[in-house]
Each structure stands twice: as structure tokens, then as C-alpha cells.
CSV table of C-alpha atoms in Angstrom, one decimal:
chain,number,residue,atom,x,y,z
A,5,MET,CA,-135.2,-48.6,-45.6
A,6,GLN,CA,-134.3,-48.1,-41.9
A,7,GLY,CA,-130.6,-48.2,-41.3
A,8,ASP,CA,-129.7,-47.7,-44.9
A,9,ALA,CA,-127.0,-45.3,-46.0
A,10,VAL,CA,-127.8,-43.2,-49.0
A,11,MET,CA,-125.3,-41.0,-50.7
A,12,VAL,CA,-126.3,-37.9,-52.6
A,13,ALA,CA,-123.6,-36.9,-55.0
A,14,GLY,CA,-123.4,-33.8,-57.1
A,15,SER,CA,-121.5,-30.7,-58.0
A,16,THR,CA,-121.9,-27.2,-56.6
A,17,GLY,CA,-125.4,-25.7,-57.2
A,18,THR,CA,-127.2,-29.0,-57.7
A,19,GLY,CA,-129.2,-28.6,-54.6
A,20,LYS,CA,-127.7,-31.4,-52.4
A,21,THR,CA,-128.2,-29.5,-49.2
A,22,THR,CA,-131.8,-28.5,-50.1
A,23,LEU,CA,-132.6,-32.1,-50.9
A,24,ALA,CA,-131.0,-33.3,-47.7
A,25,LEU,CA,-133.0,-30.8,-45.6
A,26,GLN,CA,-136.2,-31.6,-47.4
A,27,HIS,CA,-135.5,-35.3,-46.6
A,28,LEU,CA,-135.3,-34.4,-42.9
A,29,VAL,CA,-138.3,-32.1,-42.9
A,30,ASN,CA,-140.5,-34.5,-44.8
A,31,GLY,CA,-139.5,-37.3,-42.4
A,32,ILE,CA,-140.6,-35.1,-39.4
A,33,THR,CA,-143.8,-33.7,-40.9
A,34,GLN,CA,-145.1,-36.7,-43.0
A,35,TYR,CA,-143.7,-39.8,-41.2
A,36,ASN,CA,-143.1,-38.5,-37.7
A,37,GLU,CA,-139.4,-39.5,-38.0
A,38,ARG,CA,-137.1,-37.2,-36.1
A,39,GLY,CA,-133.9,-36.0,-37.7
A,40,LEU,CA,-130.4,-34.9,-37.1
A,41,TYR,CA,-128.5,-32.5,-39.4
A,42,VAL,CA,-124.8,-32.5,-39.2
A,43,THR,CA,-123.1,-29.8,-41.3
A,44,PHE,CA,-119.5,-28.8,-41.8
A,45,GLU,CA,-120.4,-26.1,-44.3
A,46,GLN,CA,-122.7,-23.5,-42.9
A,47,LEU,CA,-123.5,-21.7,-39.7
A,48,PRO,CA,-126.8,-22.4,-38.0
A,49,ASP,CA,-128.3,-18.9,-38.8
A,50,GLN,CA,-127.5,-19.4,-42.4
A,51,ILE,CA,-129.2,-22.8,-42.4
A,52,TYR,CA,-132.3,-21.6,-40.6
A,53,ARG,CA,-132.6,-18.6,-43.1
A,54,ASP,CA,-132.1,-20.8,-46.2
A,55,ALA,CA,-134.6,-23.4,-44.9
A,56,LYS,CA,-137.1,-20.6,-44.1
A,57,SER,CA,-137.1,-19.6,-47.8
A,58,PHE,CA,-138.5,-23.0,-48.6
A,59,GLY,CA,-141.1,-22.8,-45.9
A,60,TRP,CA,-139.3,-25.0,-43.4
A,61,ASP,CA,-139.1,-23.6,-39.9
A,62,LEU,CA,-136.1,-25.5,-38.5
A,63,ARG,CA,-136.1,-23.5,-35.2
A,64,LYS,CA,-139.6,-24.6,-34.5
A,65,LEU,CA,-138.8,-28.2,-35.2
A,66,GLU,CA,-135.8,-28.0,-32.9
A,67,GLN,CA,-137.9,-26.4,-30.2
A,68,GLU,CA,-140.4,-29.3,-30.6
A,69,ASN,CA,-137.4,-31.7,-30.2
A,70,LYS,CA,-138.0,-33.2,-33.6
A,71,LEU,CA,-134.7,-31.9,-35.1
A,72,ARG,CA,-131.2,-31.1,-34.1
A,73,VAL,CA,-128.8,-29.0,-36.2
A,74,ILE,CA,-125.2,-29.6,-35.4
A,75,CYS,CA,-122.6,-27.4,-36.9
A,76,THR,CA,-119.2,-28.8,-36.4
A,77,SER,CA,-115.8,-29.4,-38.0
A,78,PRO,CA,-114.9,-32.7,-39.7
A,79,ASP,CA,-112.0,-33.4,-37.4
A,80,LEU,CA,-114.1,-33.0,-34.3
A,81,LEU,CA,-116.6,-35.5,-35.7
A,82,LEU,CA,-113.8,-38.0,-36.5
A,83,GLU,CA,-112.2,-37.6,-33.1
A,84,THR,CA,-115.3,-37.5,-30.9
A,85,GLN,CA,-117.8,-39.3,-33.1
A,86,GLU,CA,-119.5,-41.1,-30.2
A,87,ASN,CA,-119.6,-38.1,-27.9
A,88,LEU,CA,-120.7,-35.7,-30.6
A,89,LEU,CA,-123.6,-37.7,-31.9
A,90,ASP,CA,-124.5,-39.9,-29.0
A,91,GLU,CA,-125.9,-37.1,-27.0
A,92,PRO,CA,-128.4,-35.8,-29.5
A,93,ILE,CA,-129.3,-39.3,-30.6
A,94,LYS,CA,-130.2,-40.2,-27.0
A,95,GLU,CA,-132.0,-36.9,-26.6
A,96,ILE,CA,-134.3,-36.9,-29.6
A,97,GLN,CA,-134.0,-40.5,-30.8
A,98,PRO,CA,-133.9,-39.6,-34.5
A,99,SER,CA,-134.6,-42.0,-37.3
A,100,ARG,CA,-132.9,-40.0,-40.0
A,101,ILE,CA,-129.5,-38.3,-40.1
A,102,VAL,CA,-127.9,-36.1,-42.7
A,103,ILE,CA,-124.1,-35.5,-42.9
A,104,ASP,CA,-123.4,-32.5,-45.1
A,105,SER,CA,-120.9,-33.2,-46.5
A,106,LEU,CA,-118.6,-36.2,-46.4
A,107,SER,CA,-116.3,-34.5,-48.9
A,108,HIS,CA,-115.0,-32.3,-46.1
A,109,LEU,CA,-113.5,-35.3,-44.4
A,110,GLU,CA,-111.0,-35.5,-47.3
A,111,MET,CA,-109.4,-32.4,-45.9
A,112,TYR,CA,-108.6,-33.9,-42.6
A,113,VAL,CA,-108.0,-37.5,-43.4
A,114,GLU,CA,-105.2,-39.0,-45.5
A,115,GLU,CA,-106.4,-40.6,-48.7
A,116,LYS,CA,-105.3,-44.1,-47.6
A,117,ASN,CA,-107.3,-43.7,-44.4
A,118,LEU,CA,-110.4,-42.1,-45.9
A,119,ARG,CA,-112.2,-45.3,-46.7
A,120,LYS,CA,-111.5,-46.7,-43.3
A,121,GLU,CA,-112.8,-43.6,-41.5
A,122,LEU,CA,-115.9,-43.4,-43.7
A,123,TYR,CA,-116.5,-47.1,-43.1
A,124,ARG,CA,-116.3,-46.5,-39.4
A,125,LEU,CA,-118.8,-43.6,-39.6
A,126,VAL,CA,-121.3,-45.4,-41.8
A,127,MET,CA,-121.1,-48.5,-39.6
A,128,TYR,CA,-121.6,-46.3,-36.5
A,129,LEU,CA,-124.8,-44.8,-38.0
A,130,LYS,CA,-126.0,-48.3,-39.0
A,131,THR,CA,-125.5,-49.7,-35.5
A,132,LYS,CA,-127.6,-46.8,-34.2
A,133,ARG,CA,-130.3,-47.9,-36.8
A,134,LEU,CA,-130.2,-44.4,-38.4
A,135,SER,CA,-131.2,-43.9,-42.0
A,136,SER,CA,-128.3,-41.7,-43.1
A,137,LEU,CA,-128.2,-39.4,-46.1
A,138,LEU,CA,-124.6,-38.6,-46.8
A,139,VAL,CA,-123.9,-35.6,-49.0
A,140,TRP,CA,-120.9,-36.0,-51.4
A,141,GLU,CA,-119.4,-33.1,-53.4
A,142,SER,CA,-118.4,-34.5,-56.8
A,143,PRO,CA,-116.9,-32.5,-59.5
A,144,GLN,CA,-119.0,-31.7,-62.6
A,145,THR,CA,-117.5,-33.9,-65.3
A,146,ASN,CA,-118.5,-34.9,-68.8
A,147,ARG,CA,-117.9,-38.5,-68.1
A,148,THR,CA,-120.5,-41.2,-68.0
A,149,SER,CA,-119.2,-42.3,-64.6
A,150,PHE,CA,-118.8,-40.0,-61.7
A,151,SER,CA,-116.1,-39.5,-59.0
A,152,VAL,CA,-117.9,-41.1,-56.1
A,153,SER,CA,-116.1,-44.3,-57.0
A,154,GLU,CA,-112.8,-42.5,-56.9
A,155,GLY,CA,-113.2,-41.9,-53.3
A,156,GLY,CA,-113.7,-45.6,-52.9
A,157,VAL,CA,-116.8,-45.0,-50.8
A,158,SER,CA,-119.6,-46.0,-53.1
A,159,PHE,CA,-119.5,-49.6,-52.0
A,160,LEU,CA,-120.0,-48.5,-48.4
A,161,VAL,CA,-123.5,-47.1,-49.0
A,162,ASP,CA,-126.7,-48.8,-49.9
A,163,CYS,CA,-128.0,-46.3,-52.4
A,164,ILE,CA,-126.4,-43.6,-54.5
A,165,ILE,CA,-128.3,-40.7,-56.0
A,166,LEU,CA,-126.5,-38.5,-58.5
A,167,LEU,CA,-127.5,-34.9,-59.1
A,168,LYS,CA,-126.1,-33.4,-62.3
A,169,LEU,CA,-126.2,-30.1,-64.1
A,170,VAL,CA,-126.9,-30.5,-67.9
A,171,GLU,CA,-126.9,-28.0,-70.7
A,172,ILE,CA,-130.0,-28.1,-72.8
A,173,ALA,CA,-130.8,-25.5,-75.5
A,174,SER,CA,-128.3,-23.0,-73.9
A,175,SER,CA,-129.8,-23.3,-70.4
A,176,VAL,CA,-128.7,-25.3,-67.4
A,177,LYS,CA,-131.1,-27.9,-66.2
A,178,LYS,CA,-130.8,-30.3,-63.4
A,179,ALA,CA,-130.9,-34.1,-63.7
A,180,ILE,CA,-131.3,-36.7,-61.0
A,181,VAL,CA,-130.7,-40.4,-61.3
A,182,ILE,CA,-130.5,-43.4,-58.9
A,183,VAL,CA,-127.2,-45.0,-59.6
A,184,LYS,CA,-127.3,-47.8,-57.1
A,185,MET,CA,-129.9,-49.2,-54.8
A,186,ARG,CA,-128.8,-52.3,-52.9
A,187,GLY,CA,-131.3,-55.1,-52.6
A,188,SER,CA,-134.0,-53.5,-54.7
A,189,ASP,CA,-135.0,-52.6,-58.3
A,190,HIS,CA,-135.3,-48.9,-59.0
A,191,ASP,CA,-136.1,-46.3,-61.5
A,192,LYS,CA,-133.2,-46.1,-63.9
A,193,SER,CA,-134.4,-43.0,-65.8
A,194,LEU,CA,-132.7,-39.7,-65.6
A,195,ARG,CA,-135.3,-37.2,-64.5
A,196,GLU,CA,-135.4,-33.5,-64.5
A,197,TYR,CA,-135.8,-31.7,-61.2
A,198,GLU,CA,-136.2,-28.1,-60.1
A,199,ILE,CA,-135.5,-26.3,-56.9
A,200,THR,CA,-138.8,-24.5,-56.3
A,201,SER,CA,-140.0,-22.3,-53.5
A,202,SER,CA,-141.2,-25.4,-51.7
A,203,GLY,CA,-138.1,-27.5,-52.2
A,204,VAL,CA,-136.9,-30.0,-54.8
A,205,LYS,CA,-139.6,-31.1,-57.3
A,206,ILE,CA,-138.8,-34.1,-59.6
A,207,SER,CA,-140.5,-34.1,-63.0
A,208,SER,CA,-140.4,-36.2,-66.1
A,209,PRO,CA,-137.5,-38.2,-67.5
A,210,PHE,CA,-135.2,-36.7,-70.2
A,211,SER,CA,-136.7,-39.1,-72.8
A,212,GLU,CA,-136.0,-36.8,-75.7
A,213,TYR,CA,-132.3,-36.7,-75.0
A,214,GLU,CA,-129.4,-39.1,-74.9
A,215,GLY,CA,-126.1,-38.6,-73.2
A,216,VAL,CA,-127.7,-36.5,-70.4
A,217,ILE,CA,-125.3,-38.0,-67.8
A,218,THR,CA,-122.3,-36.6,-69.7
A,219,GLY,CA,-123.7,-33.1,-69.1
A,220,SER,CA,-124.0,-32.3,-72.8
A,221,PRO,CA,-127.1,-34.2,-74.0
A,222,ARG,CA,-128.0,-34.6,-77.6
A,223,ARG,CA,-131.5,-34.9,-78.9
A,224,THR,CA,-132.4,-38.5,-79.8
A,225,PHE,CA,-132.5,-39.4,-83.5
A,226,THR,CA,-136.3,-39.4,-83.6
A,227,GLU,CA,-136.4,-36.1,-81.9
A,228,LYS,CA,-134.0,-34.5,-84.4
A,229,ALA,CA,-136.1,-36.0,-87.3
A,230,ALA,CA,-139.3,-34.7,-85.7
A,231,LYS,CA,-137.8,-31.2,-85.7
A,232,ARG,CA,-136.9,-31.5,-89.3
A,233,TRP,CA,-140.4,-32.5,-90.2
A,234,ALA,CA,-141.7,-29.4,-88.4
A,235,LYS,CA,-139.2,-27.3,-90.3
A,236,ALA,CA,-140.1,-28.8,-93.7
A,237,PHE,CA,-143.9,-28.7,-93.3
A,238,THR,CA,-144.6,-25.7,-91.2
A,239,GLU,CA,-142.3,-22.8,-92.4
B,17,MET,CA,-125.3,-26.2,-99.8
B,18,PRO,CA,-125.8,-26.9,-103.5
B,19,VAL,CA,-129.4,-27.5,-104.6
B,20,LEU,CA,-128.5,-30.8,-106.3
B,21,ASP,CA,-125.2,-32.4,-105.2
B,22,LEU,CA,-124.0,-35.7,-106.5
B,23,ARG,CA,-125.8,-37.7,-103.9
B,24,LYS,CA,-129.1,-36.1,-104.7
B,25,MET,CA,-128.5,-36.5,-108.5
B,26,LEU,CA,-127.8,-40.2,-107.9
B,27,GLY,CA,-131.0,-40.4,-106.0
B,28,ILE,CA,-132.9,-39.8,-109.2
B,29,PHE,CA,-131.2,-42.6,-111.0
B,30,PRO,CA,-133.1,-45.6,-109.5
B,31,LEU,CA,-136.4,-43.9,-110.5
B,32,LEU,CA,-135.3,-43.7,-114.1
B,33,VAL,CA,-134.1,-47.4,-114.0
B,34,ILE,CA,-137.5,-48.6,-112.8
B,35,ILE,CA,-139.3,-46.5,-115.5
B,36,VAL,CA,-137.0,-48.0,-118.2
B,37,ILE,CA,-137.5,-51.6,-116.9
B,38,SER,CA,-141.3,-51.2,-116.7
B,39,VAL,CA,-141.5,-49.8,-120.2
B,40,THR,CA,-139.0,-52.4,-121.6
B,41,THR,CA,-140.7,-55.4,-120.2
B,42,ASN,CA,-144.0,-54.3,-121.8
B,43,VAL,CA,-142.6,-53.2,-125.1
B,44,PHE,CA,-140.5,-56.4,-125.5
B,45,ASP,CA,-143.3,-58.6,-124.0
B,46,LEU,CA,-141.0,-60.0,-121.3
B,47,HIS,CA,-143.4,-61.8,-119.0
B,48,ALA,CA,-141.2,-64.4,-117.3
B,49,VAL,CA,-142.9,-65.2,-114.0
B,50,PHE,CA,-141.1,-65.3,-110.6
B,51,ARG,CA,-143.5,-66.5,-108.0
B,52,LEU,CA,-141.6,-65.6,-104.8
B,53,PRO,CA,-144.3,-64.7,-102.3
B,54,GLN,CA,-141.9,-64.6,-99.3
B,55,VAL,CA,-139.6,-62.2,-101.1
B,56,ALA,CA,-142.5,-60.0,-102.1
B,57,ALA,CA,-143.9,-60.1,-98.6
B,58,GLY,CA,-140.5,-59.3,-97.1
B,59,GLY,CA,-140.4,-56.2,-99.2
B,60,TYR,CA,-143.8,-55.1,-98.0
B,61,PHE,CA,-142.8,-55.8,-94.4
B,62,PHE,CA,-139.8,-53.6,-94.9
B,63,ILE,CA,-142.0,-50.8,-96.2
B,64,ALA,CA,-144.3,-51.3,-93.2
B,65,LEU,CA,-141.4,-51.0,-90.8
B,66,VAL,CA,-140.1,-47.8,-92.4
B,67,LEU,CA,-143.6,-46.3,-92.5
B,68,PHE,CA,-144.2,-47.1,-88.9
B,69,LEU,CA,-140.9,-45.3,-88.0
B,70,THR,CA,-142.0,-42.4,-90.2
B,71,THR,CA,-145.4,-42.4,-88.4
B,72,TYR,CA,-143.7,-42.3,-85.0
B,73,ILE,CA,-141.4,-39.4,-86.0
B,74,SER,CA,-144.1,-37.4,-87.7
B,75,ALA,CA,-146.4,-38.0,-84.7
B,76,LYS,CA,-143.7,-36.5,-82.4
B,77,SER,CA,-143.4,-33.6,-84.8
B,78,TYR,CA,-147.2,-33.1,-84.8
B,79,LEU,CA,-147.3,-33.0,-81.0
B,80,GLY,CA,-144.5,-30.4,-81.1
B,81,SER,CA,-145.7,-28.2,-83.9
B,82,GLY,CA,-149.5,-28.8,-84.0
B,83,SER,CA,-149.3,-28.7,-87.8
B,84,PRO,CA,-152.4,-30.3,-89.4
B,85,THR,CA,-150.3,-31.0,-92.5
B,86,ILE,CA,-148.0,-33.2,-90.5
B,87,LEU,CA,-150.9,-34.9,-88.8
B,88,LEU,CA,-152.4,-35.8,-92.2
B,89,LEU,CA,-149.0,-36.9,-93.6
B,90,SER,CA,-148.5,-39.0,-90.5
B,91,SER,CA,-151.9,-40.6,-90.9
B,92,GLY,CA,-151.0,-41.2,-94.5
B,93,ALA,CA,-147.7,-42.9,-93.5
B,94,LEU,CA,-149.6,-45.1,-91.0
B,95,THR,CA,-152.1,-46.1,-93.6
B,96,TYR,CA,-149.4,-46.9,-96.1
B,97,GLY,CA,-147.5,-48.9,-93.4
B,98,LEU,CA,-150.6,-50.9,-92.4
B,99,THR,CA,-151.5,-51.5,-96.0
B,100,SER,CA,-148.0,-52.9,-96.7
B,101,LEU,CA,-148.1,-55.1,-93.6
B,102,ILE,CA,-151.5,-56.6,-94.5
B,103,THR,CA,-150.5,-57.0,-98.1
B,104,GLY,CA,-147.4,-58.8,-97.1
B,105,LEU,CA,-149.3,-61.2,-94.8
B,106,LEU,CA,-151.9,-61.9,-97.6
B,107,LEU,CA,-149.1,-62.6,-100.1
B,108,ILE,CA,-147.6,-65.2,-97.7
B,109,PHE,CA,-150.9,-66.9,-96.8
B,110,MET,CA,-153.0,-66.4,-100.0
B,111,GLY,CA,-150.4,-65.5,-102.7
B,112,ALA,CA,-150.8,-62.7,-105.3
B,113,GLY,CA,-154.4,-62.2,-106.2
B,114,ASN,CA,-157.5,-60.1,-105.9
B,115,ALA,CA,-157.4,-59.9,-102.1
B,116,SER,CA,-153.9,-58.5,-101.8
B,117,ALA,CA,-154.4,-56.2,-104.8
B,118,THR,CA,-157.7,-54.9,-103.4
B,119,ILE,CA,-156.2,-54.1,-100.0
B,120,PHE,CA,-153.0,-52.7,-101.4
B,121,LEU,CA,-154.7,-50.4,-104.0
B,122,THR,CA,-157.5,-49.2,-101.6
B,123,GLY,CA,-155.0,-48.7,-98.8
B,124,ILE,CA,-152.7,-46.7,-101.0
B,125,LEU,CA,-155.8,-44.7,-102.2
B,126,PHE,CA,-156.5,-43.8,-98.5
B,127,ALA,CA,-152.9,-42.8,-98.0
B,128,SER,CA,-152.8,-40.7,-101.1
B,129,ILE,CA,-156.0,-38.8,-100.1
B,130,LEU,CA,-154.5,-38.1,-96.7
B,131,ASN,CA,-151.3,-36.8,-98.4
B,132,LEU,CA,-153.3,-34.7,-100.8
B,133,GLN,CA,-155.3,-33.2,-97.9
B,134,GLY,CA,-152.0,-32.5,-96.2
B,135,ILE,CA,-150.5,-30.6,-99.1
B,136,ILE,CA,-153.8,-28.7,-99.7
B,137,LEU,CA,-153.7,-27.4,-96.1
B,138,LEU,CA,-150.0,-26.7,-96.5
B,139,SER,CA,-150.7,-24.6,-99.7
B,140,LEU,CA,-153.5,-22.8,-97.9
B,141,GLY,CA,-151.1,-22.0,-95.0
B,142,VAL,CA,-153.6,-23.6,-92.5
B,143,SER,CA,-152.1,-23.9,-89.0
B,144,SER,CA,-153.4,-24.8,-85.6
B,145,GLU,CA,-152.9,-23.4,-82.2
B,146,LEU,CA,-154.3,-26.3,-80.3
B,147,GLU,CA,-152.9,-27.1,-76.9
B,148,LEU,CA,-150.9,-30.2,-76.4
B,149,LYS,CA,-153.7,-32.2,-74.7
B,150,ARG,CA,-156.0,-31.6,-77.6
B,151,ARG,CA,-153.3,-32.5,-80.1
B,152,LYS,CA,-152.8,-35.8,-78.2
B,153,ILE,CA,-156.5,-36.6,-78.4
B,154,ILE,CA,-156.7,-35.8,-82.1
B,155,LEU,CA,-153.6,-37.8,-82.8
B,156,ALA,CA,-154.9,-40.8,-80.8
B,157,ALA,CA,-158.3,-40.5,-82.7
B,158,ASN,CA,-156.5,-40.5,-86.0
B,159,TYR,CA,-154.3,-43.4,-85.1
B,160,LEU,CA,-157.3,-45.4,-83.9
B,161,PHE,CA,-159.4,-44.6,-86.9
B,162,VAL,CA,-156.7,-45.8,-89.5
B,163,PRO,CA,-156.2,-49.3,-88.1
B,164,ILE,CA,-160.0,-49.8,-87.7
B,165,LEU,CA,-160.5,-48.7,-91.3
B,166,MET,CA,-157.8,-51.1,-92.5
B,167,VAL,CA,-159.2,-54.0,-90.4
B,168,LEU,CA,-162.7,-53.4,-91.8
B,169,LEU,CA,-161.3,-53.2,-95.4
B,170,THR,CA,-159.4,-56.5,-94.8
B,171,LEU,CA,-162.5,-58.2,-93.4
B,172,ALA,CA,-164.7,-56.9,-96.2
B,173,THR,CA,-162.2,-58.0,-98.8
B,174,LEU,CA,-161.8,-61.5,-97.4
B,175,GLN,CA,-165.6,-61.8,-97.1
B,176,GLY,CA,-165.8,-60.9,-100.8
B,177,VAL,CA,-167.9,-57.8,-100.1
B,178,THR,CA,-165.6,-55.5,-102.0
B,179,PRO,CA,-165.6,-55.2,-105.8
B,180,THR,CA,-162.9,-57.1,-107.8
B,181,PHE,CA,-159.7,-55.1,-108.5
B,182,ALA,CA,-157.6,-57.8,-110.1
B,183,ALA,CA,-158.8,-60.8,-112.0
B,184,PRO,CA,-155.8,-61.4,-112.5
B,185,ALA,CA,-155.1,-58.3,-114.5
B,186,ASN,CA,-156.6,-55.0,-113.3
B,187,THR,CA,-160.3,-54.6,-113.7
B,188,LEU,CA,-161.7,-51.2,-114.8
B,189,LEU,CA,-162.3,-50.2,-111.2
B,190,GLY,CA,-158.8,-51.3,-110.3
B,191,SER,CA,-157.3,-49.3,-113.1
B,192,TRP,CA,-159.2,-46.2,-112.1
B,193,VAL,CA,-158.0,-46.5,-108.5
B,194,ILE,CA,-154.4,-46.9,-109.7
B,195,VAL,CA,-154.7,-43.9,-112.0
B,196,ILE,CA,-156.0,-41.8,-109.1
B,197,ASN,CA,-153.3,-43.1,-106.8
B,198,ALA,CA,-150.6,-42.5,-109.3
B,199,THR,CA,-151.9,-39.0,-110.1
B,200,ILE,CA,-152.2,-37.9,-106.4
B,201,PHE,CA,-148.8,-39.2,-105.5
B,202,THR,CA,-147.3,-37.4,-108.5
B,203,VAL,CA,-148.9,-34.2,-107.4
B,204,CYS,CA,-147.6,-34.7,-103.9
B,205,SER,CA,-144.2,-35.5,-105.1
B,206,VAL,CA,-144.0,-32.5,-107.4
B,207,THR,CA,-145.3,-30.2,-104.6
B,208,PHE,CA,-142.8,-31.4,-102.1
B,209,MET,CA,-140.0,-31.1,-104.7
B,210,TRP,CA,-141.1,-27.6,-105.5
B,211,ARG,CA,-141.0,-26.9,-101.7
B,212,TYR,CA,-137.6,-28.4,-101.5
B,213,PHE,CA,-136.2,-25.9,-104.1
B,214,LYS,CA,-137.8,-23.1,-102.0
B,215,LEU,CA,-136.7,-24.3,-98.5
B,216,ARG,CA,-133.6,-26.5,-99.3
B,217,THR,CA,-134.6,-29.0,-96.7
B,218,ASP,CA,-133.2,-32.4,-97.6
B,219,LEU,CA,-136.1,-34.2,-95.9
B,220,LEU,CA,-138.4,-32.7,-98.5
B,221,TYR,CA,-136.1,-33.9,-101.4
B,222,TRP,CA,-135.9,-37.5,-100.3
B,223,TYR,CA,-139.6,-37.6,-99.2
B,224,SER,CA,-140.6,-36.2,-102.6
B,225,LEU,CA,-138.6,-38.9,-104.4
B,226,GLY,CA,-140.1,-41.6,-102.1
B,227,LEU,CA,-143.6,-40.4,-103.1
B,228,GLY,CA,-142.4,-40.3,-106.7
B,229,LEU,CA,-141.5,-43.9,-106.5
B,230,VAL,CA,-144.9,-44.8,-105.2
B,231,ALA,CA,-146.4,-42.9,-108.1
B,232,ILE,CA,-144.0,-44.8,-110.6
B,233,GLY,CA,-144.9,-48.1,-108.9
B,234,SER,CA,-148.6,-47.3,-109.4
B,235,PHE,CA,-148.2,-46.4,-113.0
B,236,ALA,CA,-146.3,-49.6,-113.5
B,237,VAL,CA,-149.1,-51.6,-111.9
B,238,LEU,CA,-151.6,-49.9,-114.3
B,239,THR,CA,-150.1,-51.8,-117.2
B,240,LEU,CA,-149.7,-55.0,-115.4
B,241,THR,CA,-151.0,-58.1,-117.3
B,242,THR,CA,-149.3,-61.0,-115.5
B,243,PRO,CA,-148.9,-61.2,-111.8
B,244,ASP,CA,-145.4,-61.9,-110.5
B,245,ASP,CA,-143.8,-61.2,-113.9
B,246,LEU,CA,-140.8,-58.9,-114.5
B,247,HIS,CA,-143.0,-55.9,-114.9
B,248,HIS,CA,-144.8,-56.7,-111.6
B,249,TRP,CA,-141.4,-57.0,-109.8
B,250,ALA,CA,-140.3,-53.6,-111.3
B,251,ALA,CA,-143.5,-52.1,-109.8
B,252,ARG,CA,-142.9,-53.8,-106.5
B,253,SER,CA,-139.3,-52.6,-106.5
B,254,ALA,CA,-140.5,-49.0,-106.9
B,255,TYR,CA,-142.6,-49.5,-103.7
B,256,TYR,CA,-139.8,-51.2,-101.8
B,257,LEU,CA,-137.4,-48.4,-102.9
B,258,SER,CA,-139.8,-45.8,-101.6
B,259,GLY,CA,-139.1,-47.2,-98.2
B,260,VAL,CA,-135.4,-46.7,-98.6
B,261,TYR,CA,-136.0,-43.1,-99.6
B,262,PHE,CA,-138.3,-42.5,-96.6
B,263,ILE,CA,-135.5,-43.8,-94.4
B,264,VAL,CA,-133.0,-41.4,-96.0
B,265,ALA,CA,-135.5,-38.6,-95.6
B,266,ASN,CA,-135.7,-39.3,-91.9
B,267,LEU,CA,-132.0,-39.6,-91.5
B,268,THR,CA,-131.0,-36.4,-93.3
B,269,THR,CA,-129.4,-33.8,-91.2
B,270,SER,CA,-131.0,-30.7,-92.7
């Protein structure tokens, strides 16, 4: 929804940046919604190169005034929020913005002030009627909850999407789940996703497993029993 | 893992108890009648639930493995489950009689034939390399065919089109069907037990005993003279217990 703040949380290697860039590119190419990408993590060349590998020509989109990539530092954003974002917002009038990632703010803001600063930022984006996608680096844990709530920012956003690495049959797979969506019902299933040459592709739910969110899923009782049937009657 | 640990040894005990009760009630002419249709029906509903769960698990297994043996055993489980469900309903609404006996014995006959076909394919080492889509279609066709067959059988029985199986003791036709059922289930049970000693897969052990109980129940029904007497309850108990053994088979960890 327009003006909503969506948080994408996940550990390293889950594809948060890819998903965020895909969100912006899809907005431009499919919905004619311009985008702003604010990053504290990478240099522009690196972003353009990585995006190119997925078939997204960010330079071209920038030249067409449909996208702006802003590489900055968290303290600069906090200090000159209005100045830093106002100009590109006026210039290209984006509908979508990605901030990659909010976790960097932790380095520059005291813990007691973090929520206040994040609240200020989220509210600023909302007043500009920007649909924001806020990337949050959360540690890979084997708990059923995740550490977004520890930062105390989960209540600030309208939607939380969790990306998780899970171990299945000695290989690492990726799981995505919508943890929260304010004012709307949503798909509660944990789905597998892959990072392909054309971006993030979401596939079927992990219906054969339980405990996926812990990172160490187990086959469901019926799935285990089905395996035993196969063992008993096919060997 | 020992071939027969204490738990498995104890698993044989109920089978022996039911055989002893069945023989004793006939030898000593113990024919006290306990007409408890709700209890009898409850037992059949329990079997139906267990067999539906078994059907679901074996269906998943078939989709994963493509084994035609598992497909046939799964269809057999579904047939047995539906038979038990319909028998339970008839016991509640019509009491023990020819209709419930006809459906139960005929349904069990279908299930036994499917089980027999399954072990024949298993013995011949027949496997299939069908792709998942084809497996799904075949599974759906099987699972559609079985309920249709059971509904047609039920309608035919209620319309009086089928021959008499119990009046109230078993007719000659009824007795023959019971003999066939008991023989096939014995063969299946022995085959799976033999396979258990070869593969040491607990599922085979408990599944074999479950089928063995169906065979014992069928043999017990063969000598039935008075519906709802002690002997009849011993036979029913064998069927009910088979459900417990099928649960254990599905819950085993090896």
C-alpha cells in the first residue's frame, strides 16, 4: 500500500539487497513507480555491476530519471535527512524507497535513541507518501522468534518479511515468510525462494517440514512415515 | 537391533489371546449376546480413521517412490477404511445383519485382492519410472475408483441386489468369501513378516501383524453362529486391534 513501511529482515546471504533492488526495478518497469535506493553498504559501481548480473540496468534507469542510487553514510542521513532525501524526492518524485540497511544506524546511534531515530525516519518517509522497504540485518538464530523485535523497531513498520537460511538434507535453502502485515490478512506459509539469474523467485511452501523457522527443519510425521513405506516396499 | 525384542514379542500376544478366545467360545458353546451397535460401530470408525491415515501416508510414499506395490497397498487401505466406515454406519442405523455383513466381507475381499496384487508385484520386483504428474493422475484415478465401487456396493446391498452373506449365520457364499479373505490376508501377513526378517524394517513387522489380525478376525467370523455373541466380539476385536497395529506401523522409527 502506498506509504507503508515494509521491513525485510534476514541474515547475511539471504538476498535482502537483491530483493530490495528487484522491488525497485519491478516498480519502475511494471508499475511505472519511480524509486530511490539509499545504501550504506556498497559503492555505486558495485551496485550497478551486481544489478547487471540480474539483468537490471540501473544506470539506464537513472539516466531516464526513474531511479536514483544514493550511497551515503548513516550519520549523514541522520544529520541531514531532509537535505539528503528532499532533493532526489523533488527531482524524480519516487513512489518507492529502499534503505539498505537500517542496521547500520545502530553503529551511529545509542541504543536508547535508536527507536526514536528510526521512528523519525519512518515518519518522514510516510509524510512523503513513499512506500519504503527497510532492510534489516538480523542474526541467523535457531529461535522461533527473530531479533527484529530486539531492536524495538518492529512496531514502527506496517509489514515484516523474514528471510531465513534453513538446512535441509545437508544443503542450505532459503525460506521467506510474512511475519506481520498491518490491516490485512496474508499468506502465513513459509515458502522456499531462490536467487536466480533474473532475481528472487518464490516457490512452494515447505509443507513437508516443520520447524523451518528454527533453521533446522524436521520432516513432518507423515513425511517420515512415507519414507519408511518406500524403504519397506521398494528395496 | 534385535530381530525380536520384548516389544515385538509382546505384539504377538494379543493375536494368540484372540485365537484362544475364539476357539474357547465355540468349544464351550459360550454364546452370550451383547448387542452394543454403538460400541461395534465405534470400533469400525476407529479402523476407518487409522486406514485413512495409512492411505494418506502411503499415497505420499507412492508419489515419492512411484512403487506400484505401494499404490496397491494404499488402495487396499482406502478400501478397508471405507468398508469399515460404511459397516459402522450400517451397524448404527440397521444393526448387525446381512447388509453390514455383505458390505464388510465384500469390501474386505476387494482390499485383500489389492494387497495380494501388491505383494505379487513386489515379489516380481516390478517397479515404475513414471513422472510425478502421471503418478498423481494414477493415484487420483485409483482413489476415485475405490469410493465409487464402495458406493455402488452399498447401494446394491441396500436394494437387495447382492446375494445373501449372513442369514444370520454365514451362508455358503459368505463362508467362501471369508475363507478367501482369511487366506489372502494370511499370505500377505506371512510375506511381509518374511520381508521383515530380510530387511528388519519395523513397519513391515507391525503391518504384518495388523494383516495377521485381519486374517484371524476373518477365520473367527467363519465359525460365527450367533451375531453379537462373545465369539463375534472376539472377531471384531481382531479387526479393531488391526487398526492399533497399523498405527504402530506408521509410528515406528525404522
